[in-house]
Every structure is written in structure tokens, then in C-alpha cells.
Short mmCIF file of C-alpha atoms and ligand atoms in Angstrom, two decimals:
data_model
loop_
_atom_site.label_atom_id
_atom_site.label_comp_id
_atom_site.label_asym_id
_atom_site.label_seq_id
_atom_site.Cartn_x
_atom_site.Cartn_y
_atom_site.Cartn_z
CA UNK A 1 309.80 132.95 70.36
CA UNK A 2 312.61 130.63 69.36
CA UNK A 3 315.87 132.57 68.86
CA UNK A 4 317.38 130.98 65.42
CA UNK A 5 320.79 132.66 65.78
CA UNK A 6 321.11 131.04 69.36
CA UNK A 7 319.60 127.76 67.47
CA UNK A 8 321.94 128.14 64.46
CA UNK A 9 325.37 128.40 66.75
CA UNK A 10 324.11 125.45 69.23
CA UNK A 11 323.89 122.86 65.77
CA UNK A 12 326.97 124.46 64.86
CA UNK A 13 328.85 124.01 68.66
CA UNK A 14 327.24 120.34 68.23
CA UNK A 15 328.79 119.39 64.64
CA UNK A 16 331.99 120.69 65.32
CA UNK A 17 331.73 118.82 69.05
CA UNK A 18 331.16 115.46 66.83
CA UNK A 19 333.41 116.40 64.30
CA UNK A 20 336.76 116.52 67.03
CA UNK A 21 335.24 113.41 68.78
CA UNK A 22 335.40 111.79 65.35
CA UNK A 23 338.90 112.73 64.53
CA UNK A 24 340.30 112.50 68.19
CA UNK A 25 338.49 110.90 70.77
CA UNK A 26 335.69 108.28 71.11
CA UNK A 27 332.05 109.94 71.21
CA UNK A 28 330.38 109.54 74.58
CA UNK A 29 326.61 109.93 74.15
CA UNK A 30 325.10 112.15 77.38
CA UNK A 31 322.49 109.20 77.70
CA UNK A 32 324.57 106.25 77.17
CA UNK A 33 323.93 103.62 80.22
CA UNK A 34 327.49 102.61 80.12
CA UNK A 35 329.87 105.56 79.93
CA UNK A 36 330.59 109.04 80.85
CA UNK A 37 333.07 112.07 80.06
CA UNK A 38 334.43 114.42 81.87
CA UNK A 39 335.31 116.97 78.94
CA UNK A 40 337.03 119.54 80.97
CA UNK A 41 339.75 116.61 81.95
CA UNK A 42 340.13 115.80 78.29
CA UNK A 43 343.65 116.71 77.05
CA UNK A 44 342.83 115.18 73.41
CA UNK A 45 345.41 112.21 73.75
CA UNK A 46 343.08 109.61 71.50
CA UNK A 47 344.16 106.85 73.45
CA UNK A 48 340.09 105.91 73.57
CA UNK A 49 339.68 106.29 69.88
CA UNK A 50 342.72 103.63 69.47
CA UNK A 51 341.56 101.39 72.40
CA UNK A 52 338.27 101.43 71.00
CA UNK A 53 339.71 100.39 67.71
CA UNK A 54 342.03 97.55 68.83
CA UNK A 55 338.82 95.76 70.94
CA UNK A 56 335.83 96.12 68.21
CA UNK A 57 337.57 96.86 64.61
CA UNK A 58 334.39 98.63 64.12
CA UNK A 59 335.76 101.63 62.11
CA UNK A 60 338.20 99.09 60.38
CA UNK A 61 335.50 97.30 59.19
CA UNK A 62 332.01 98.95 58.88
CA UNK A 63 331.46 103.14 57.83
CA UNK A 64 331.23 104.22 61.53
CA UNK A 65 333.22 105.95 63.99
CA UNK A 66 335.41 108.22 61.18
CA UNK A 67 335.17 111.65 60.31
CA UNK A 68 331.30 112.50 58.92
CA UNK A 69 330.70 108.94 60.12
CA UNK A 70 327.74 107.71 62.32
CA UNK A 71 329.51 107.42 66.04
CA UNK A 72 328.63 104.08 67.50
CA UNK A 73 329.50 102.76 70.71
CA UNK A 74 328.84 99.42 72.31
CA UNK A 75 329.41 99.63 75.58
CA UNK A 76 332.45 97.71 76.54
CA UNK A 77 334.39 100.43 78.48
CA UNK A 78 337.95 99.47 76.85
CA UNK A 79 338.29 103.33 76.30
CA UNK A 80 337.80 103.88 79.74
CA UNK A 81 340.79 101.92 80.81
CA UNK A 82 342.76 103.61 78.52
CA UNK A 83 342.07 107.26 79.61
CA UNK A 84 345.14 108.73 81.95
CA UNK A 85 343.45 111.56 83.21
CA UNK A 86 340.04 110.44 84.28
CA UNK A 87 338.34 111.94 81.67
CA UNK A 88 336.44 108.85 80.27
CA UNK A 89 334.82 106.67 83.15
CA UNK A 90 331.92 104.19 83.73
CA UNK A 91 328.54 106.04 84.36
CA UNK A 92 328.50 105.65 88.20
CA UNK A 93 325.66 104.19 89.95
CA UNK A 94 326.82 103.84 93.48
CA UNK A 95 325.09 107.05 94.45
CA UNK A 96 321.86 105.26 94.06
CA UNK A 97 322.93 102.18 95.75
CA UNK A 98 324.31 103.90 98.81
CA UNK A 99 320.58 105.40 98.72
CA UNK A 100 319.36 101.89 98.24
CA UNK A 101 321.47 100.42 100.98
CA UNK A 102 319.62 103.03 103.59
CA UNK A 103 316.63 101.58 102.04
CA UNK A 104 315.00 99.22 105.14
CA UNK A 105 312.05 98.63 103.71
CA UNK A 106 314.07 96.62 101.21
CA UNK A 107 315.52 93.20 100.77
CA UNK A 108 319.15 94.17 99.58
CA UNK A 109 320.68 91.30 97.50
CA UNK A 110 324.08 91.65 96.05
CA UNK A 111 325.82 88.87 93.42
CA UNK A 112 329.58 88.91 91.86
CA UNK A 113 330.33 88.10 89.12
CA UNK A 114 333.89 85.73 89.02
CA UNK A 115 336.68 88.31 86.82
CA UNK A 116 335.58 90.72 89.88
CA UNK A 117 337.19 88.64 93.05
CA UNK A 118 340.27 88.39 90.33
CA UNK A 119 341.25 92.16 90.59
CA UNK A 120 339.29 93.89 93.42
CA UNK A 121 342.17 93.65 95.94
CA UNK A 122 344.47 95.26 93.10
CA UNK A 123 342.97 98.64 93.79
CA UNK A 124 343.97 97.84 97.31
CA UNK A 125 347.48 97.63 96.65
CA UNK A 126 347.26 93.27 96.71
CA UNK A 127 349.09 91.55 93.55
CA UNK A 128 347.70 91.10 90.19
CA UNK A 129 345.28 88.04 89.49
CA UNK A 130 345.16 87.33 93.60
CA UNK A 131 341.87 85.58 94.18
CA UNK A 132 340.17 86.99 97.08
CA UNK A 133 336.28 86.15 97.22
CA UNK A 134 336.65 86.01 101.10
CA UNK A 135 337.47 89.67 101.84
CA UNK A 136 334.95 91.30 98.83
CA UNK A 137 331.83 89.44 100.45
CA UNK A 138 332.80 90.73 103.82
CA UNK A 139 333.44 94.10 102.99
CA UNK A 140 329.84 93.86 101.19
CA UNK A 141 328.46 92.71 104.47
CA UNK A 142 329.70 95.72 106.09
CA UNK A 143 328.20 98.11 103.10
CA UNK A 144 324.65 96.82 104.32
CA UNK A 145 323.58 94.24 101.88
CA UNK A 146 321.23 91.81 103.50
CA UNK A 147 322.09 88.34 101.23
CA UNK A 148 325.62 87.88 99.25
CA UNK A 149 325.19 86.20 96.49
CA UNK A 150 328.09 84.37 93.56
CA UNK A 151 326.90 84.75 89.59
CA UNK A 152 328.60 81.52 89.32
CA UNK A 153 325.29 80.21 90.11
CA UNK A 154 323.79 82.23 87.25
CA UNK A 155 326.59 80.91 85.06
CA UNK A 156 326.27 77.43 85.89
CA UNK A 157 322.83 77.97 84.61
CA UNK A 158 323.75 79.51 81.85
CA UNK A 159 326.05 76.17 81.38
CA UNK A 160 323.11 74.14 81.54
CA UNK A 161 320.20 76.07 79.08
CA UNK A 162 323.06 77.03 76.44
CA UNK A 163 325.14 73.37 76.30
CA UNK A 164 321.56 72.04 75.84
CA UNK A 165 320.46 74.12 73.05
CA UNK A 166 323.79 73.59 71.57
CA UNK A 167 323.10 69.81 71.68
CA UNK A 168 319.64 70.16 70.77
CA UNK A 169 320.70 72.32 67.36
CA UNK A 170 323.67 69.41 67.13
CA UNK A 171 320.85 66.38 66.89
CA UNK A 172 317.85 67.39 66.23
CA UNK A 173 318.42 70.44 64.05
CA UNK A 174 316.30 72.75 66.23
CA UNK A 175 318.42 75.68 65.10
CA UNK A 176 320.99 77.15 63.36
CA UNK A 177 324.88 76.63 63.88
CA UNK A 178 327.13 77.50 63.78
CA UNK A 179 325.82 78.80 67.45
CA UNK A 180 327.46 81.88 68.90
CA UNK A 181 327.28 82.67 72.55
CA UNK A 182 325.52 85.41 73.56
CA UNK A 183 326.33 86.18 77.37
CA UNK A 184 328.52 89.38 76.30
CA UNK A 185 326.17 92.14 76.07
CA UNK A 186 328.74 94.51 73.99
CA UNK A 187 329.01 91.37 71.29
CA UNK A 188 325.29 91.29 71.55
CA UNK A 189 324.57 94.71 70.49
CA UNK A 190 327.68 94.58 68.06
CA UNK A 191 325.39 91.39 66.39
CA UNK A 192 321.99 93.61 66.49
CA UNK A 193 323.77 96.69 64.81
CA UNK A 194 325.79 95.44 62.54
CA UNK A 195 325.22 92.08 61.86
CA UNK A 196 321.58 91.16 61.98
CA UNK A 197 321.59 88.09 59.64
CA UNK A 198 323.21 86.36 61.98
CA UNK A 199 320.99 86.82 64.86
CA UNK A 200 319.94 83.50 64.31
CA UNK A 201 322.69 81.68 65.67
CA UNK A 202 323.10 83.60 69.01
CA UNK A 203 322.21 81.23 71.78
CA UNK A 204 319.05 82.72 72.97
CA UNK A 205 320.12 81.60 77.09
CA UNK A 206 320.89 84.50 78.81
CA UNK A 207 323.92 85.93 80.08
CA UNK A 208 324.50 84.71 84.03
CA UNK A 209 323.93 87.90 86.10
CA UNK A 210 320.11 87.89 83.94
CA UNK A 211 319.74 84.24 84.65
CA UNK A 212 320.80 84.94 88.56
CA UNK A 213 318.50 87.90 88.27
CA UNK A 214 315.15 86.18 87.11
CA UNK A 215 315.65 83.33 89.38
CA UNK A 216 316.47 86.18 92.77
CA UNK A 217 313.04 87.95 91.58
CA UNK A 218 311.22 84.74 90.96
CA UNK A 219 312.09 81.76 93.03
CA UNK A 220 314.01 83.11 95.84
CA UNK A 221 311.38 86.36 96.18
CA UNK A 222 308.96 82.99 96.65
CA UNK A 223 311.29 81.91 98.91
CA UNK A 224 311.30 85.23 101.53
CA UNK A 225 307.34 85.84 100.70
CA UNK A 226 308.31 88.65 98.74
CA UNK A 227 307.23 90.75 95.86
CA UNK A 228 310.02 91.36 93.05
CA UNK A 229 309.62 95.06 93.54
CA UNK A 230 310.38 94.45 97.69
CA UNK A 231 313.79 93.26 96.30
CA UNK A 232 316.73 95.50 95.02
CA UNK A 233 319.32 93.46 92.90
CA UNK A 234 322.71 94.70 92.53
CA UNK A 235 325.41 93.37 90.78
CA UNK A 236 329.22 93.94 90.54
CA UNK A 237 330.86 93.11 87.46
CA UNK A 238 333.61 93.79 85.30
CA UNK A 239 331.38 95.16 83.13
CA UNK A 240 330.36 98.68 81.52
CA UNK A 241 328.52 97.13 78.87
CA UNK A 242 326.58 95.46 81.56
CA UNK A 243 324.82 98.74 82.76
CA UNK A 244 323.55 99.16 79.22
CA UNK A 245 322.19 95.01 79.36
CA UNK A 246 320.06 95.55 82.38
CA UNK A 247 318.13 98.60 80.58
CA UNK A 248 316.75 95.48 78.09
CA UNK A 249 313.12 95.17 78.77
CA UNK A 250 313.01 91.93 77.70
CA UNK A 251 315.40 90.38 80.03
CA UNK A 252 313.24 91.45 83.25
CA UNK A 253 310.59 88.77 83.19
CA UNK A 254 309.95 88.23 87.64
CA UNK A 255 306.07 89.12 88.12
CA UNK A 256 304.23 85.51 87.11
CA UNK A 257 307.50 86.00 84.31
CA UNK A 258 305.66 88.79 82.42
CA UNK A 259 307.13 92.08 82.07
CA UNK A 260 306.15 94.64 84.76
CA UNK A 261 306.65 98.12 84.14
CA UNK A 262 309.44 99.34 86.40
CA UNK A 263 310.46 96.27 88.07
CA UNK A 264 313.82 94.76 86.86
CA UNK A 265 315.36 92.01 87.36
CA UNK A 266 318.91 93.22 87.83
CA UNK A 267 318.05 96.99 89.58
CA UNK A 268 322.23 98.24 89.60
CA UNK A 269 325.32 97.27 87.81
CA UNK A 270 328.14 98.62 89.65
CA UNK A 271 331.62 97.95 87.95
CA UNK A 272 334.91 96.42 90.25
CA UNK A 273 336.10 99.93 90.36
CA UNK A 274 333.26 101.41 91.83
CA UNK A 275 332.89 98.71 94.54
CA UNK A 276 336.68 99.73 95.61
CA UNK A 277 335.30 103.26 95.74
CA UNK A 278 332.36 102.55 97.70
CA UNK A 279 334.62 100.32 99.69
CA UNK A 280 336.97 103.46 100.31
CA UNK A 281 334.17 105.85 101.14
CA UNK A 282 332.90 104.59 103.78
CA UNK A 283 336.39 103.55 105.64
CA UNK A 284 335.96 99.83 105.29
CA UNK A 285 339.83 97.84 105.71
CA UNK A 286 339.62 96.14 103.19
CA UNK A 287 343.40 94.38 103.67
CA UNK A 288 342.30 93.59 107.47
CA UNK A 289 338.45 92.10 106.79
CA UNK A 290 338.17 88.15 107.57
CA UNK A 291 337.13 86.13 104.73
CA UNK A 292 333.35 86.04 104.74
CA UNK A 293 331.38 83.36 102.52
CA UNK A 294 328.54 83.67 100.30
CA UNK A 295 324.73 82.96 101.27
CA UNK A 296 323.54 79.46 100.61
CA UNK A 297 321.21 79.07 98.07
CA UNK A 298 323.16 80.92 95.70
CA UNK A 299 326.76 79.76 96.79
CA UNK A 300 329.95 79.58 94.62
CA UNK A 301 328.71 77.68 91.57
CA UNK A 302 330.93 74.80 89.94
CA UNK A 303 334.41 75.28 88.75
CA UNK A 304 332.62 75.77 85.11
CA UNK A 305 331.10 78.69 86.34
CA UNK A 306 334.19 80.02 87.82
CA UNK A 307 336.13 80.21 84.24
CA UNK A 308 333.29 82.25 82.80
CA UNK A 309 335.79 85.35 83.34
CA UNK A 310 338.36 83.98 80.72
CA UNK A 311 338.33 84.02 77.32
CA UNK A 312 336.92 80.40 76.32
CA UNK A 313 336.12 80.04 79.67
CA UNK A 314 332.26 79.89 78.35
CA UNK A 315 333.00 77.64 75.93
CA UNK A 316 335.30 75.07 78.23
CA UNK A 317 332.19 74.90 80.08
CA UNK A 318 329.72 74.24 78.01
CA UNK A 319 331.52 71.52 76.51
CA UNK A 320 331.84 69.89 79.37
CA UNK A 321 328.29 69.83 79.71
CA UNK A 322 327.34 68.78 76.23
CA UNK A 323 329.87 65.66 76.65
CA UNK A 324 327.82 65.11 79.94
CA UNK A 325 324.77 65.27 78.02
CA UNK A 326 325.55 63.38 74.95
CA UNK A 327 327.27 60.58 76.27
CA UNK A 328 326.27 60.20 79.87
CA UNK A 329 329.95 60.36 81.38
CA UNK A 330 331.76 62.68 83.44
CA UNK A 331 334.25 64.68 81.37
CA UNK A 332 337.58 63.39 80.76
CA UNK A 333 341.00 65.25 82.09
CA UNK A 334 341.69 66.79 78.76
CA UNK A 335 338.09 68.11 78.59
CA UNK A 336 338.65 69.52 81.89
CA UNK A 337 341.71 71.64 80.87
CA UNK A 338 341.07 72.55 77.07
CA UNK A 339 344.22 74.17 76.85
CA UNK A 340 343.70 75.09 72.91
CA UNK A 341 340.63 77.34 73.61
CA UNK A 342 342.55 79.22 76.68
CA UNK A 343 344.85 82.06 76.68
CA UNK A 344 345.37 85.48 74.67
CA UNK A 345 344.95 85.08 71.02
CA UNK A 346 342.84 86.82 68.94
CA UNK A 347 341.21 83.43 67.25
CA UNK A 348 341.23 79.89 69.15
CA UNK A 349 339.95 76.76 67.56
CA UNK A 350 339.47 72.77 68.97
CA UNK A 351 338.02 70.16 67.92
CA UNK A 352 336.42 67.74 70.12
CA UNK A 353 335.38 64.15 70.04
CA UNK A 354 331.78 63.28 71.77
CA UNK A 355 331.15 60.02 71.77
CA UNK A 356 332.36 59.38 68.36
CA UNK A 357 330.96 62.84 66.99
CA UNK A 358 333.13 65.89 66.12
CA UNK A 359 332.27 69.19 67.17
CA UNK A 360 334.25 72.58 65.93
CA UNK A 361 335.02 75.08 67.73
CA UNK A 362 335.97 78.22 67.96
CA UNK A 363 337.13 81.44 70.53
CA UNK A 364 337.45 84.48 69.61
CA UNK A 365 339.42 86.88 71.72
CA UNK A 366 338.01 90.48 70.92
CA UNK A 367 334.99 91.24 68.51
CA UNK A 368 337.66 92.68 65.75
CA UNK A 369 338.80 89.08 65.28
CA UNK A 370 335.33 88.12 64.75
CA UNK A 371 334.79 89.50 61.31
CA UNK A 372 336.08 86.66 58.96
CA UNK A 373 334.54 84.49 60.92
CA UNK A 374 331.07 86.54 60.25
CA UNK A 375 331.58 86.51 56.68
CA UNK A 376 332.03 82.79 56.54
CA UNK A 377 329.01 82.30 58.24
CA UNK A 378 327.04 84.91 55.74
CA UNK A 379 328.06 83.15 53.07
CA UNK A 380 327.72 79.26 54.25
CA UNK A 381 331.17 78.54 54.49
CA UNK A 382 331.86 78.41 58.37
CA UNK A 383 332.44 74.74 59.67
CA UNK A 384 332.36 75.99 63.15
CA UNK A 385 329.18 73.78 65.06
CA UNK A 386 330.86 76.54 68.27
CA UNK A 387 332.05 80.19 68.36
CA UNK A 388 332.39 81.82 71.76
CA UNK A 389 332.92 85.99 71.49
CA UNK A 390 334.11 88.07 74.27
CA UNK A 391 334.41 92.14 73.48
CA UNK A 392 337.18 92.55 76.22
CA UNK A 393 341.20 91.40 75.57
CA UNK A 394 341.26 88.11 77.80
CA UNK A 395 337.82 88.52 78.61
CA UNK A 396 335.75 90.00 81.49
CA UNK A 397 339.00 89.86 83.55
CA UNK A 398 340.31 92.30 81.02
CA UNK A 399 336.88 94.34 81.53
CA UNK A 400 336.47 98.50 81.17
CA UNK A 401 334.76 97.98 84.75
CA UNK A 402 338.24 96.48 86.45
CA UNK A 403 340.72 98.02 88.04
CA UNK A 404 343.71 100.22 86.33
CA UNK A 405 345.99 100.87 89.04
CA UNK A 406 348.85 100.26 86.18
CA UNK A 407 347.83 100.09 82.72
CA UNK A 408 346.07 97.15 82.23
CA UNK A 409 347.99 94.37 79.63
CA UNK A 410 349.02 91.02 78.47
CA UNK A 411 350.68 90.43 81.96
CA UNK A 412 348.19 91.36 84.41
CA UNK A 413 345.08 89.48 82.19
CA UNK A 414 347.10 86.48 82.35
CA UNK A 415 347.71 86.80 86.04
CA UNK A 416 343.77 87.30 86.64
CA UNK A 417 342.87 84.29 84.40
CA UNK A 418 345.19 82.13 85.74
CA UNK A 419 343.48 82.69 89.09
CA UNK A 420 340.41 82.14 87.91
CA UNK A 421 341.52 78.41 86.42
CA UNK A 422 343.59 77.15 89.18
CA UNK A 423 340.37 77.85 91.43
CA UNK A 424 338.76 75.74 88.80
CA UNK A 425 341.24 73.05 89.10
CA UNK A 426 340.74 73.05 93.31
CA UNK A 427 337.23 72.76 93.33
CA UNK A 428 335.24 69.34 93.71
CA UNK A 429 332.50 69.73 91.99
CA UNK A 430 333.93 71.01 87.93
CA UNK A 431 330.35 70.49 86.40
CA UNK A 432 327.65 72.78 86.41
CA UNK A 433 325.12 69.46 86.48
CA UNK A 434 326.86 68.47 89.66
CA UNK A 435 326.22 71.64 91.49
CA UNK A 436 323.65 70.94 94.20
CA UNK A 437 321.89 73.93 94.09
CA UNK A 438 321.65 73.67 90.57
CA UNK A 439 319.78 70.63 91.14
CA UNK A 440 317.67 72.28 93.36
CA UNK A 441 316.49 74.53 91.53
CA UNK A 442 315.65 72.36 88.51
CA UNK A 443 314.02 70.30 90.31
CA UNK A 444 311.77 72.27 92.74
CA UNK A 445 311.25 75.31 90.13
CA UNK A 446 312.45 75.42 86.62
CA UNK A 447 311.66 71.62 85.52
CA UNK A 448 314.61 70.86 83.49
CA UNK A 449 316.73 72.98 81.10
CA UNK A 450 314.57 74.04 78.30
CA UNK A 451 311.19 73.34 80.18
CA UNK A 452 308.22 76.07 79.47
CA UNK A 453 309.73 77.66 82.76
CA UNK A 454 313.14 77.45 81.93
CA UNK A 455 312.36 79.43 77.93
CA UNK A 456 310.36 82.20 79.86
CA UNK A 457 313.04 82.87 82.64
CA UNK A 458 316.24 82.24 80.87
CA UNK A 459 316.34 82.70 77.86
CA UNK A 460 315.84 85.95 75.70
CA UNK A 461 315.10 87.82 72.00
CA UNK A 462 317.05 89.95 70.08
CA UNK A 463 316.24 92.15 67.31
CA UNK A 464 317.83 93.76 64.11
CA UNK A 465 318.43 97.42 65.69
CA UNK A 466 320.80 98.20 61.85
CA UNK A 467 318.56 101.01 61.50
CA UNK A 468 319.45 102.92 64.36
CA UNK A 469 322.83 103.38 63.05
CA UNK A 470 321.05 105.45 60.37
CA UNK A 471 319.19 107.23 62.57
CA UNK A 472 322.39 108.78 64.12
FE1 SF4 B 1 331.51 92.96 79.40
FE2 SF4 B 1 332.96 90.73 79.49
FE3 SF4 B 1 331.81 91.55 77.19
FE4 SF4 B 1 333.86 92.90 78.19
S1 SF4 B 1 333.91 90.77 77.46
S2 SF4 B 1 331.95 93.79 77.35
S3 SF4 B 1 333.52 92.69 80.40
S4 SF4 B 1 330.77 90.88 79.06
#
């Protein structure tokens, strides 16, 4: 028989629970992908209501996240770096990977994503914004994985499918602009909750650890004669939201590029900080391992790829591209270092000349900054062709998955982005066209950016999820 006093006092435990998380801290759902709380470590600071605040306005701007107010949270982990006592962290998955890497039955494939080799040796006591790729793939050698792979390759394809649809909106009107990018999931889900008229213009490529992860379960499974189910994919990013992104049915397409029930693409998302602690746990030196180098196939992708960490590091990239594509020429030394669309502010804007055309652009540094922007666009009055939106301050470097040996800030993002461009600057090939593997890939598999292939591998759907707001 169901015991309605115990009943009565549980609802009542639970609305006075949601009641202090709406006045004092940010509200951590128990199922939530992303995030997790410890509550016995809470001390009730609010640091995570006000970091929350400062990275998505959401409160600010829409009827959420206040007292008697639907909680919403979108993944991106800001809160977490803001918590001093542990109390907030990512939800961990390196339990299952450890299980995973004792898997032998299993080909064990690992990709990084660029903000991570910007601020994994920090939790090993290194400098800010040191750029160490050499040490992290060796030290993921010795945790057992089988093939080492860099999600610059996924974001040079990303370059590719998204500068094309961009041009293809441009010329030939094939969709709506202004065109927003779409590879941060936490912007993404901001878009489907609150914002679904403008689903429209998202780019529909998607993000590059989903692009890396179709093309690991499709063309390199063909490659080892195996079945996508034989393979586990793991990634490490700098990314909470990231966890909740791979959950997306939609974006696991391997299997003849249908959906198949329990296989996915992208099988673990662990964050920076939970490589360091797998690194730790199982006694590897990090500060004395040689610098390894990734597996061919999917090496180091073009310098493009490399910026992807930055703020308007998506954007720089894609425009090189859609210059390449437009006018048939390599990218001129001011394209190569668009200094107006890098850097810490809220709102960036450029305007470039291709081949006699204009386009506008614009970054924006932070979904909060993104609002006026979103109005303009409701209401027809945004000139933007452009607008590139990252969640986190500065970017994935500035990620709730990175390190916070000191509190994260201005200082250390610009350290780690920095890094990230002057390996831009040192590397031959800039472009992700001119990326050999890239080529490779296009030419023996996908057939061409925006082929038949390349739609049902790369690129994604979104839908209006307003309602669920509602519904909490
Ligand atoms: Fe993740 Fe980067 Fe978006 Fe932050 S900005 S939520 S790290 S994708």
C-alpha cells in the first residue's frame, strides 16, 4: 500500500531541495549526462549559480533558473570550474573506460580534441597554455589504447562540409543566413530550448569529434574489417557538454549510416581533467614520457583545425575555406591571421572581401552575448551572412572539462589560445583542403563535401525541444 505521509514529505524534501538550488546554487539533475554533485561537499557559496549566469545569461534573459522558475541547464560545465570544494564536477566516465581498456576483444581508438593538449600538462604542474601533444598521446599509449587519434581531422572536416554550405547559402540561396555554427553542443541545445525559430540557420555539419566519430565507425572500421560495434571510441575533450552530445541518436549513423540501436559513434567523452586523473591512477610520469605522435590516417589535421579551441577559431577557418572555394586562391596573410575575430570579447565582428563580395561576420564570445544578436535575426534585421557561438569564455580552451589548478581567467585562456595559434602559424599545411588525408578521404569514401555520403555521415537535425522546458 503506498504510504501518503512518506509520499507527502518526499514532494515536500524535493520542492524545498529545488527551491535552495534556485536561490543558491545551480540545479544538477541526478540524470544529467554532463554533470554531477556532491551535496554533502556543498557549503552553499553560489559561485555556480553566478558562473552559470556570466556564461549563458539564461536567467537574465528568459523565466528560468530563479526562484519558482523551471531549472535548466545546458551542459557547459562553467559551474564546475567555479566550485572550490569539489562539490560540482563532470559526471565521470573513466570507470567505464578503464573497463573498456581491459576490453581485448576490442579495437580501442582514442581522439583529442586541440583546447585539450593546451592545458593537460597544467594539472601536472607545466605552465599555462604550454602545448604538449607529444607527452598526452604517449601517456595514452601506455593507458592501453590501440590507435591515437587528433579531432583536428574531424575539424578539418567540419571546415570543409560547413564553409561549403556557407557558400552554397551565399550563392545559390540554399538556406537561410545569417548561418550560425553549430559545433558547440551547449549553444546547440541553448538554440533547441529557447530559441527554436532560429533553428534554421544552424549549420547542419556536425561538430568534429561526431564527424571523426562517423568516419572511425564507417571508413576506418572498413579499413580493419571491422564491425562498428568491435570498435570503442573515446574521446577527450574540454568538454562537459560533450557527454550530453554523444547521447544524440541522431548523430550515430556507422552501420550502412543508419541508426543501430546501441552502437554509437562516439562510445565515451572523458573531459582533460579526467584524463590527468586516469593518468595519475595508474602511475604514468607524465613530466618524463617521450613525445609520442598520433596514428596516420587520422594525424594532426591543418593549422585550421588546430584553432578550433579559440573563440573564432571556427570561424577563421572556415573563411579560409570559403575564400578557397569562391575564388580558387590560397588565402591571403591577413586571412590567415584575422586578428578582429580573435581574442576575449564578448561580441567580434569582420568583414571580409571574397573576390569582390562582402561577407559579415560575427563571434560571439559566450551565449549571454548572443541575445541581441538573436533578436535581430527574429525580427529580419541582422546583416550578419556569419555568426560563430561558443558557450565557454575564450572557448573550449576555457572549457568546464579543463583543468583548474588556479582559478581559471582572462590570463590563463589567453595563454592556452595563444598556443593554440602560434601552432597554427608553424604548421605547413594552414588549409583544411590541403590536408592529405582530407583528400583521402574525399576521394576514396565521402565523394566531395556535400555528396549523398557526405549529408548522411556529417551532417545532422535538430529539433524545437521549447516544450520540455514546460515539462519541468
Ligand atoms: Fe563545450 Fe567548447 Fe561549447 Fe564550452 S564552448 S560547451 S567546451 S563546445
Amino acid at each position: 500500500m503506498v504510504d501518503l505521509k512518506k509520499l507527502k514529505q518526499e514532494k515536500l524534501k524535493q520542492s524545498l531541495k529545488k527551491k535552495l538550488d534556485s536561490n543558491v546554487r545551480v540545479f544538477v539533475d541526478e540524470n544529467s549526462p554532463c554533470l554531477f554533485r556532491d551535496v554533502s561537499k556543498c557549503i552553499k557559496c553560489g559561485r555556480c549559480k553566478e558562473a552559470c549566469e556570466m556564461a549563458t545569461g539564461l536567467a537574465q534573459h528568459y523565466d528560468v533558473n530563479k526562484p519558482g522558475k523551471p531549472d535548466v541547464c545546458i551542459g557547459c560545465g562553467q559551474c564546475t570550474l567555479s566550485c572550490g570544494v569539489d562539490s560540482l564536477r563532470e559526471k565521470s566516465s573513466y570507470r567505464q573506460v578503464l573497463e573498456e581498456l581491459n576490453n581485448y576483444d576490442k579495437v580501442l581508438v582514442v581522439s583529442t580534441a586541440p583546447a585539450v593538449r593546451v592545458a593537460l600538462s597544467e594539472e601536472f604542474g607545466f605552465d599555462f597554455g604550454k602545448y604538449d601533444e607529444g607527452k598526452m598521446i604517449t601517456a595514452l599509449r601506455m593507458l592501453g589504447f590501440d590507435y591515437v587519434f587528433d579531432v583536428t581531422f574531424g575539424a578539418d572536416l567540419t571546415v570543409m562540409e560547413e564553409a561549403n554550405e556557407l557558400v552554397s547559402r551565399i550563392t545559390k540561396k540554399a538556406g537561410k543566413l545569417p548561418m550560425f555554427t553549430s559545433c558547440c553542443p551547449s549553444w546547440v541545445k541553448f538554440v533547441e530550448m529557447f530559441e527554436p525559430s532560429i533553428i534554421p540557420n544552424l549549420s547542419t555539419a556536425k561538430s568534429p569529434i561526431a564527424m571523426q566519430g562517423s568516419i572511425i565507425k564507417t571508413y576506418f572500421a572498413r579499413q580493419k574489417k571491422k564491425k562498428p560495434e568491435d570498435i570503442v571510441h573515446v574521446v577527450i575533450t574540454p568538454c562537459t557538454a560533450k557527454k550530453y552530445e554523444i547521447t544524440r541518436e541522431e548523430l550515430s549513423v556507422s552501420d550502412d549510416f543508419g541508426y543501430m540501436p546501441g552502437v554509437k559513434d562516439v562510445d565515451y567523452v572523458l573531459t582533460t581533467r579526467e584524463l590527468a586523473h586516469l593518468i595519475r591512477r595508474q602511475n604514468i610520469p607524465y613530466g618524463n614520457l617521450y613525445d609520442g605522435t598520433f596514428d596516420e590516417l587520422f594525424p594532426r589535421g591543418s593549422g585550421g583545425g588546430v584553432i578550433f579551441g579559440s573563440s573564432g577559431g571556427v570561424m577563421e577557418s572556415a573563411l579560409r575555406e570559403a575564400y578557397y572555394i569562391l575564388t580558387g586562391n590560397m588565402p591571403s596573410e591577413n586571412l590567415l591571421k584575422l586578428e578582429k575575430v580573435r581574442g576575449l570579447n564578448g561580441v567580434k565582428e569582420d568583414e571580409i572581401n571574397i573576390g569582390g563580395a562582402i561577407v559579415k561576420v560575427a563571434v560571439i564570445n559566450g551565449i549571454k552575448n548572443a541575445y541581441d544578436i538573436i533578436q535581430k535575426v527574429k525580427n529580419n534585421t541582422c546583416d550578419y551572412d556569419f555568426i560563430e557561438v561558443m558557450t565557454c569564455p575564450g572557448g573550449c580552451i576555457g572549457g568546464g572539462g579543463q583543468p583548474k589548478v588556479k582559478n581559471v581567467d582572462d590570463f590563463i585562456r589567453k595563454k592556452r589560445s595563444d598556443a593554440l595559434y602560434s601552432k597554427d602559424e608553424s604548421l605547413n599545411i594552414r588549409c583544411a583542403h590541403n590536408n592529405p588525408q582530407i583528400i583521402k578521404v574525399y576521394n576514396d569514401f565521402l565523394d566531395g563535401p556535400l555528396s549523398e555520403t557526405s549529408k548522411a555521415l556529417l551532417h545532422t537535425k535538430y529539433f524545437d525541444r521549447s516544450k520540455e522546458i514546460k515539462k519541468l
